[in-house]
Coordinates of C-alpha atoms in Angstrom, one line a residue:
M1 CA 37.0 45.3 15.4
E2 CA 38.0 46.4 11.9
V3 CA 34.5 46.7 10.6
H4 CA 33.4 48.5 13.8
F5 CA 36.3 50.9 13.5
A6 CA 35.6 51.5 9.8
S7 CA 32.0 52.3 10.6
I8 CA 33.1 54.9 13.2
L9 CA 35.5 56.4 10.7
L10 CA 32.8 56.7 8.1
A11 CA 30.5 58.4 10.6
V12 CA 33.2 60.8 11.5
L13 CA 33.8 61.6 7.8
V14 CA 30.1 62.2 7.2
S15 CA 30.0 64.5 10.2
A16 CA 33.1 66.3 9.0
S17 CA 31.7 66.8 5.5
S18 CA 28.6 68.3 7.1
L19 CA 30.7 70.7 9.2
L20 CA 32.8 71.6 6.2
A21 CA 29.7 72.3 4.1
Q22 CA 28.4 74.6 6.8
S23 CA 31.7 76.5 7.0
A24 CA 32.2 76.7 3.3
P25 CA 31.7 80.2 1.7
T26 CA 28.4 80.8 -0.1
S27 CA 28.9 84.2 -1.6
G28 CA 29.9 84.8 -5.2
N29 CA 30.6 81.8 -7.4
K30 CA 32.6 79.9 -4.8
K31 CA 31.5 76.3 -4.1
F32 CA 32.1 73.9 -1.3
P33 CA 35.3 72.1 -2.3
L34 CA 33.9 68.5 -2.1
R35 CA 35.5 66.3 -4.7
I36 CA 34.2 63.0 -5.8
H37 CA 36.3 60.5 -7.9
G38 CA 36.4 56.8 -8.4
F39 CA 36.7 54.0 -10.9
L40 CA 35.0 50.9 -12.2
L41 CA 37.4 47.9 -12.4
G42 CA 37.2 44.4 -13.9
N43 CA 40.2 42.3 -12.8
Y44 CA 40.6 38.7 -14.0
T45 CA 43.6 36.4 -13.4
A46 CA 43.7 32.9 -14.9
R47 CA 46.2 30.1 -14.2
T48 CA 48.3 29.0 -17.2
A49 CA 48.5 25.4 -16.0
D50 CA 45.7 22.9 -15.4
A51 CA 46.7 22.0 -11.8
H52 CA 44.9 23.9 -9.1
P53 CA 44.5 23.6 -5.3
P54 CA 41.6 21.5 -4.1
G55 CA 38.5 23.2 -2.7
E56 CA 35.9 25.6 -3.9
E57 CA 38.3 28.5 -4.6
G58 CA 41.0 26.5 -6.3
G59 CA 39.7 26.7 -9.9
R60 CA 41.0 28.0 -13.1
F61 CA 40.8 31.6 -11.9
L62 CA 43.2 32.7 -9.3
W63 CA 41.4 36.1 -9.0
A64 CA 38.2 37.5 -10.6
D65 CA 36.3 40.5 -9.4
E66 CA 34.3 43.5 -10.5
R67 CA 34.9 46.6 -8.3
L68 CA 33.5 50.1 -7.7
R69 CA 35.9 52.6 -6.0
L70 CA 34.5 55.7 -4.5
E71 CA 36.8 58.5 -3.3
L72 CA 35.5 61.5 -1.4
S73 CA 37.7 64.4 -0.4
G74 CA 37.2 67.9 0.9
D75 CA 38.7 70.7 2.9
T76 CA 37.7 74.0 4.5
A77 CA 38.0 77.3 2.8
K78 CA 41.4 77.9 4.5
G79 CA 42.5 74.4 3.7
N80 CA 43.8 73.6 7.2
L81 CA 41.2 70.8 7.8
S82 CA 40.6 68.2 5.2
F83 CA 39.4 64.6 4.9
L84 CA 39.7 61.7 2.5
F85 CA 37.6 58.5 2.1
K86 CA 38.5 55.7 -0.3
G87 CA 36.2 52.7 -0.3
D88 CA 35.7 49.7 -2.6
L89 CA 32.5 47.7 -3.2
F90 CA 33.3 44.5 -5.1
H91 CA 31.9 41.2 -6.3
D92 CA 34.3 38.3 -5.8
A93 CA 33.5 36.1 -8.8
V94 CA 35.5 33.2 -7.5
T95 CA 33.4 32.8 -4.4
N96 CA 30.4 34.7 -5.8
K97 CA 30.2 37.0 -2.8
V98 CA 29.7 40.8 -2.6
D99 CA 31.7 42.7 0.0
G100 CA 33.3 46.1 0.7
V101 CA 36.5 47.4 2.2
V102 CA 37.6 50.8 3.5
R103 CA 41.0 51.5 1.8
E104 CA 41.6 54.9 3.5
A105 CA 39.5 57.1 5.7
Y106 CA 41.2 59.9 7.6
L107 CA 41.0 63.5 8.9
N108 CA 43.9 65.8 8.3
Y109 CA 44.7 69.0 10.2
S110 CA 47.5 71.2 8.9
R111 CA 49.4 74.3 10.2
A112 CA 52.4 76.0 8.8
R113 CA 54.9 73.4 10.1
F114 CA 52.7 70.8 11.7
D115 CA 50.3 68.2 10.3
V116 CA 48.2 65.5 12.1
R117 CA 46.4 62.7 10.3
L118 CA 44.0 60.4 12.1
G119 CA 42.3 57.3 10.7
R120 CA 42.9 54.6 8.2
Q121 CA 45.9 55.5 6.0
I122 CA 48.5 54.0 3.8
V123 CA 52.1 54.9 4.8
T124 CA 55.0 54.3 2.4
W125 CA 58.7 54.7 3.5
G126 CA 62.0 53.8 2.0
V127 CA 63.6 54.0 -1.5
G128 CA 63.3 50.5 -2.7
D129 CA 61.3 49.5 -5.9
L130 CA 59.1 46.6 -4.7
L131 CA 61.8 45.9 -2.1
F132 CA 60.9 46.9 1.5
I133 CA 63.3 47.4 4.4
N134 CA 62.2 50.3 6.5
D135 CA 58.7 50.2 5.1
V136 CA 57.5 48.1 8.0
F137 CA 53.8 48.6 7.2
P138 CA 51.5 45.8 6.1
K139 CA 51.4 44.4 2.6
D140 CA 49.0 42.2 0.6
W141 CA 51.3 39.6 -1.0
S142 CA 48.3 37.6 -2.2
A143 CA 47.1 40.6 -4.2
F144 CA 50.6 41.1 -5.6
F145 CA 51.1 37.5 -6.8
S146 CA 47.6 37.2 -8.2
G147 CA 47.8 40.0 -10.8
R148 CA 45.9 42.8 -9.0
P149 CA 46.8 46.5 -9.6
L150 CA 49.9 47.5 -7.8
E151 CA 48.1 49.9 -5.4
Y152 CA 46.5 46.8 -3.7
L153 CA 50.0 45.6 -2.5
K154 CA 49.8 48.3 0.2
V155 CA 47.4 47.9 3.1
G156 CA 46.1 50.7 5.3
V157 CA 46.6 50.9 9.0
D158 CA 44.3 52.6 11.6
A159 CA 46.8 55.1 13.0
A160 CA 47.7 58.6 14.0
K161 CA 50.5 60.3 12.0
V162 CA 52.2 63.5 13.1
H163 CA 54.5 65.4 10.7
V164 CA 56.7 68.3 11.8
T165 CA 58.7 70.4 9.4
T166 CA 61.6 72.6 10.6
P167 CA 64.6 74.2 8.7
A168 CA 66.9 71.8 10.4
L169 CA 65.0 68.5 10.4
N170 CA 61.7 66.9 9.3
V171 CA 60.0 64.4 11.7
E172 CA 57.3 61.9 10.9
L173 CA 55.8 59.8 13.7
V174 CA 53.2 57.0 13.2
V175 CA 51.4 55.5 16.1
I176 CA 49.5 52.3 15.4
P177 CA 47.2 51.0 18.2
F178 CA 45.6 48.2 16.2
F179 CA 47.9 45.5 14.7
E180 CA 47.5 44.7 11.0
A181 CA 49.2 41.6 9.6
D182 CA 50.5 41.0 6.1
N183 CA 47.9 39.2 3.9
L184 CA 49.8 36.1 2.7
P185 CA 48.9 33.7 -0.1
G186 CA 46.6 31.0 1.3
P187 CA 46.1 27.3 0.4
E188 CA 42.7 28.0 -1.0
R189 CA 44.1 29.6 -4.2
F190 CA 47.9 29.1 -4.1
F191 CA 50.4 26.3 -4.2
F192 CA 53.3 27.0 -1.7
F193 CA 55.7 25.2 0.6
D194 CA 54.4 24.3 4.0
P195 CA 56.7 21.9 6.0
L196 CA 53.8 21.1 8.4
A197 CA 50.9 21.0 5.9
N198 CA 49.6 17.8 7.3
I199 CA 48.7 19.5 10.6
S200 CA 45.3 21.1 10.3
N201 CA 44.8 21.9 14.0
R202 CA 46.1 25.5 14.0
T203 CA 45.4 28.6 16.0
L204 CA 46.6 32.1 15.3
S205 CA 46.4 35.0 17.7
E206 CA 47.2 38.7 17.0
P207 CA 48.7 41.1 19.6
A208 CA 46.0 42.6 21.8
S209 CA 45.0 46.2 21.3
T210 CA 46.5 47.5 24.5
A211 CA 48.7 50.5 25.3
G212 CA 51.7 48.3 25.7
N213 CA 51.3 46.7 22.3
T214 CA 51.0 49.9 20.4
E215 CA 53.4 50.2 17.4
F216 CA 55.6 53.2 16.9
A217 CA 57.4 54.2 13.7
L218 CA 59.7 57.2 13.5
R219 CA 61.3 58.8 10.4
L220 CA 63.8 61.7 10.6
Y221 CA 64.8 63.2 7.2
R222 CA 66.4 66.2 5.6
R223 CA 68.6 67.1 2.6
V224 CA 72.3 66.7 3.2
F225 CA 75.1 67.3 0.6
K226 CA 72.6 67.2 -2.3
S227 CA 71.1 63.9 -1.0
D228 CA 67.8 63.0 0.5
V229 CA 68.7 61.2 3.8
S230 CA 66.3 59.5 6.2
L231 CA 66.7 57.7 9.5
Y232 CA 64.1 55.2 10.7
A233 CA 63.1 53.4 13.9
Y234 CA 60.2 51.0 14.6
R235 CA 58.9 49.1 17.5
G236 CA 56.2 46.6 16.9
Y237 CA 55.9 43.1 15.5
W238 CA 56.8 40.8 12.6
R239 CA 53.9 41.0 10.2
Q240 CA 54.2 37.4 9.1
P241 CA 53.2 34.9 11.7
S242 CA 55.4 32.3 13.4
F243 CA 54.0 28.9 14.3
R244 CA 55.1 26.8 17.3
P245 CA 54.4 23.1 17.4
D246 CA 53.1 21.5 20.5
Q247 CA 55.7 18.7 20.3
L248 CA 58.6 17.5 18.1
P249 CA 59.3 15.5 16.0
L250 CA 55.6 14.5 15.6
P251 CA 53.5 17.7 16.3
T252 CA 49.7 17.5 16.5
Q253 CA 48.9 21.2 16.9
L254 CA 50.4 24.5 15.8
R255 CA 50.0 27.8 17.7
G256 CA 50.5 30.9 15.6
F257 CA 51.6 34.2 16.9
Y258 CA 53.4 37.5 15.9
P259 CA 56.8 37.9 17.6
R260 CA 58.0 41.3 18.7
L261 CA 60.3 43.2 16.3
A262 CA 62.3 46.4 16.3
V263 CA 63.9 47.9 13.2
Y264 CA 66.6 50.6 12.9
G265 CA 67.6 51.8 9.5
A266 CA 68.6 54.6 7.1
S267 CA 68.2 55.5 3.4
G268 CA 69.6 58.0 1.0
Q269 CA 68.9 59.1 -2.6
R270 CA 70.9 61.4 -4.9
N271 CA 71.5 62.1 -8.5
L272 CA 74.5 60.3 -9.9
G273 CA 75.6 61.0 -13.4
A274 CA 72.5 60.9 -15.6
G275 CA 70.5 58.7 -13.1
L276 CA 69.3 58.4 -9.6
L277 CA 71.2 56.3 -6.9
S278 CA 69.3 54.8 -4.0
V279 CA 70.7 53.1 -0.9
E280 CA 68.9 51.7 2.1
A281 CA 69.8 49.5 5.1
G282 CA 68.1 48.2 8.2
Y283 CA 68.8 46.0 11.2
Y284 CA 65.9 43.7 12.2
D285 CA 66.1 43.1 16.0
S286 CA 64.0 39.9 16.7
Q287 CA 63.3 40.9 20.3
D288 CA 61.7 37.6 21.3
D289 CA 64.7 35.5 20.2
R290 CA 67.8 37.7 20.2
R291 CA 70.1 34.6 20.5
G292 CA 68.5 32.9 17.5
T293 CA 67.9 29.6 19.4
D294 CA 64.1 29.5 19.0
P295 CA 63.4 27.8 15.6
A296 CA 59.8 29.1 15.7
I297 CA 60.9 32.7 15.5
S298 CA 62.8 34.4 12.7
N299 CA 66.4 35.4 13.5
S300 CA 67.6 38.9 13.7
Q301 CA 68.7 40.1 10.3
F302 CA 70.6 42.8 8.5
R303 CA 69.0 44.0 5.2
F304 CA 70.6 46.2 2.5
L305 CA 69.8 47.4 -1.0
V306 CA 71.4 49.6 -3.6
G307 CA 69.5 50.7 -6.7
Y308 CA 70.1 52.9 -9.8
Q309 CA 67.6 54.3 -12.2
Q310 CA 68.3 56.1 -15.5
Q311 CA 66.5 57.2 -18.7
L312 CA 68.4 55.4 -21.5
A313 CA 66.5 56.9 -24.4
N314 CA 63.4 59.0 -25.1
E315 CA 60.5 57.5 -22.9
F316 CA 62.7 54.5 -22.0
T317 CA 63.8 54.0 -18.4
L318 CA 65.9 51.3 -16.8
G319 CA 66.1 50.5 -13.1
A320 CA 68.2 47.9 -11.3
Q321 CA 68.6 46.9 -7.7
Y322 CA 70.8 44.6 -5.5
Y323 CA 69.3 43.4 -2.2
A324 CA 70.7 41.2 0.6
E325 CA 69.4 39.7 3.8
V326 CA 72.0 38.4 6.3
L327 CA 70.9 36.1 9.1
I328 CA 72.5 36.9 12.5
D329 CA 73.5 34.0 14.8
Y330 CA 73.5 31.6 11.9
S331 CA 75.2 28.8 13.8
A332 CA 72.5 28.9 16.4
Y333 CA 69.9 28.8 13.6
K334 CA 71.4 25.7 12.1
A335 CA 71.9 23.9 15.4
T336 CA 68.2 24.4 16.4
L337 CA 66.6 23.8 13.0
P338 CA 64.1 20.9 13.3
S339 CA 64.9 17.7 11.3
G340 CA 63.4 17.8 7.8
F341 CA 63.2 21.6 7.5
P342 CA 65.1 23.2 4.6
V343 CA 68.3 25.1 5.6
Q344 CA 68.4 28.8 4.6
D345 CA 71.6 30.4 3.4
R346 CA 73.2 32.8 5.7
T347 CA 72.9 35.5 3.0
R348 CA 70.0 35.7 0.6
H349 CA 70.9 37.8 -2.5
L350 CA 68.3 39.3 -4.8
L351 CA 68.6 41.2 -8.1
T352 CA 65.8 43.2 -9.7
L353 CA 65.5 44.8 -13.2
R354 CA 62.7 47.1 -14.3
L355 CA 62.3 48.3 -18.0
T356 CA 59.7 50.8 -18.9
K357 CA 58.9 52.2 -22.4
F358 CA 56.1 54.7 -23.3
L359 CA 54.8 54.9 -26.8
K360 CA 52.4 57.1 -28.8
Y361 CA 52.2 60.1 -26.5
Q362 CA 52.2 57.9 -23.4
T363 CA 49.0 56.1 -24.4
W364 CA 51.0 52.8 -24.4
K365 CA 53.3 51.6 -21.7
L366 CA 55.4 48.4 -22.0
S367 CA 57.0 47.3 -18.8
L368 CA 59.0 44.4 -17.4
F369 CA 59.9 43.7 -13.8
N370 CA 62.1 40.8 -12.8
F371 CA 63.2 39.3 -9.5
Y372 CA 66.1 36.9 -9.6
S373 CA 67.9 35.4 -6.6
P374 CA 71.3 33.9 -7.4
S375 CA 71.5 32.3 -3.9
D376 CA 68.0 30.7 -4.0
Q377 CA 68.1 30.2 -7.7
D378 CA 64.6 31.3 -8.2
A379 CA 62.9 34.1 -10.1
L380 CA 59.6 36.0 -10.8
L381 CA 59.1 37.7 -14.2
I382 CA 56.3 40.3 -14.6
P383 CA 55.7 41.5 -18.1
E384 CA 52.9 44.0 -18.6
V385 CA 51.2 46.1 -21.3
W386 CA 49.1 49.1 -20.5
H387 CA 47.0 51.1 -23.0
A388 CA 44.9 54.2 -22.5
I389 CA 41.9 53.5 -24.8
T390 CA 40.5 56.9 -23.9
D391 CA 41.2 59.5 -21.3
R392 CA 39.1 57.5 -18.8
L393 CA 39.2 53.9 -20.1
S394 CA 42.4 51.8 -19.9
L395 CA 43.3 48.2 -20.4
T396 CA 46.2 46.3 -18.7
V397 CA 47.4 42.8 -19.7
G398 CA 50.2 41.1 -17.8
A399 CA 51.6 37.9 -16.3
N400 CA 53.3 36.5 -13.2
V401 CA 55.8 33.8 -14.2
F402 CA 57.6 32.0 -11.3
A403 CA 60.7 29.8 -11.6
G404 CA 62.9 27.9 -9.1
R405 CA 65.1 24.9 -8.8
R406 CA 63.8 24.1 -5.3
P407 CA 60.2 24.2 -4.1
T408 CA 61.3 25.5 -0.7
T409 CA 62.6 28.9 -1.7
F410 CA 60.6 32.2 -1.4
L411 CA 59.8 32.5 -5.2
G412 CA 60.4 28.9 -6.1
Q413 CA 57.6 27.6 -3.9
F414 CA 55.1 29.5 -6.2
D415 CA 56.3 27.8 -9.4
R416 CA 52.9 26.2 -10.0
N417 CA 51.0 29.5 -9.7
D418 CA 51.9 31.1 -13.1
N419 CA 49.1 33.3 -14.2
V420 CA 47.9 35.8 -16.8
Y421 CA 45.8 38.8 -15.8
V422 CA 43.6 41.4 -17.5
V423 CA 42.5 44.7 -15.9
L424 CA 39.9 46.9 -17.5
R425 CA 39.5 50.3 -15.7
F426 CA 37.1 53.2 -16.2
D427 CA 37.8 56.4 -14.2
F428 CA 35.2 59.0 -13.3

């Protein structure tokens, strides 16, 4: 379905560009405003330890690819109709396969206070720095943990987005008819904790593309008392699957599915002192298990974060965040947890720290991002150096260093996946 839909989108964009070209002015020195950009990318991520998962993809390299990005954009002379296409053609050197992917491909129609966007698009909500509460849209965690450029953490959705601006309130509505799951690290290239790893008989079904399964996401926002305030609502599904065993305590088959989810939240940002204060909260209503008695489905949760960012010196910025997840119906969760499964804490705490320093007219960037959970006692350290060799050519070198006291916590389970990555990029 995804390839077919991408093909339709590409055909629509080709037709749109043809129509735009016909409507573009030809008199004088004006040209049809079709813009072409892109980049060439080499991205290589090597493990720092000798251990690697079994199989053809579990070698020294966690990731290795060469990639061509092509970005086409254009609009009419009046600018009310526009389109954007971003596509990648790449060679996966780990599997020695050539493939392609449509990152974004949409048509956009704008009026004075009204915008409609139709097609594959990346939507970003919330105020967290690599922490997501009301950003309920799909993520590629495999890309994030394997040293790929940060833009590949976000995954596009095939959707319709309506944006309305008024003096009193701004409204953004996203309608997603085709479900898109998170891309999670797989056993082919990652070590991670799986309490039922010995069960290979597994099925996974996604929500059918029907009217009743359509996802809706709503954002209302405006400026209030010198603060940017947003309210959010979402109806859809958990983007990470749940698995139900056929029998306990000795299951022989696992059936995977995506439970229904509703999210209600809010966020705010404002200047405080010499820095920027960010606050965000959300209630995750696990609609298929509101009592918390089904061990196969995640409990309802309350999530909260507060962050602060400030420039401490010339070209040197510090950002810090505190984040918490609180399980609802915790006693029911503990009472129904199958024997042998690790027990989660009622509250998971997480601290982040980001340090960024630019040097030599911003041709060098030194950065450090750190996740640390005092409740799970695990961490992820991401040091990175970026250098602009020329205006078009840049080099990035970084690492993902995991640590944890237990192999069952979110970050601790990846402790054997430490890696170093190199990214060479040429923009055109």
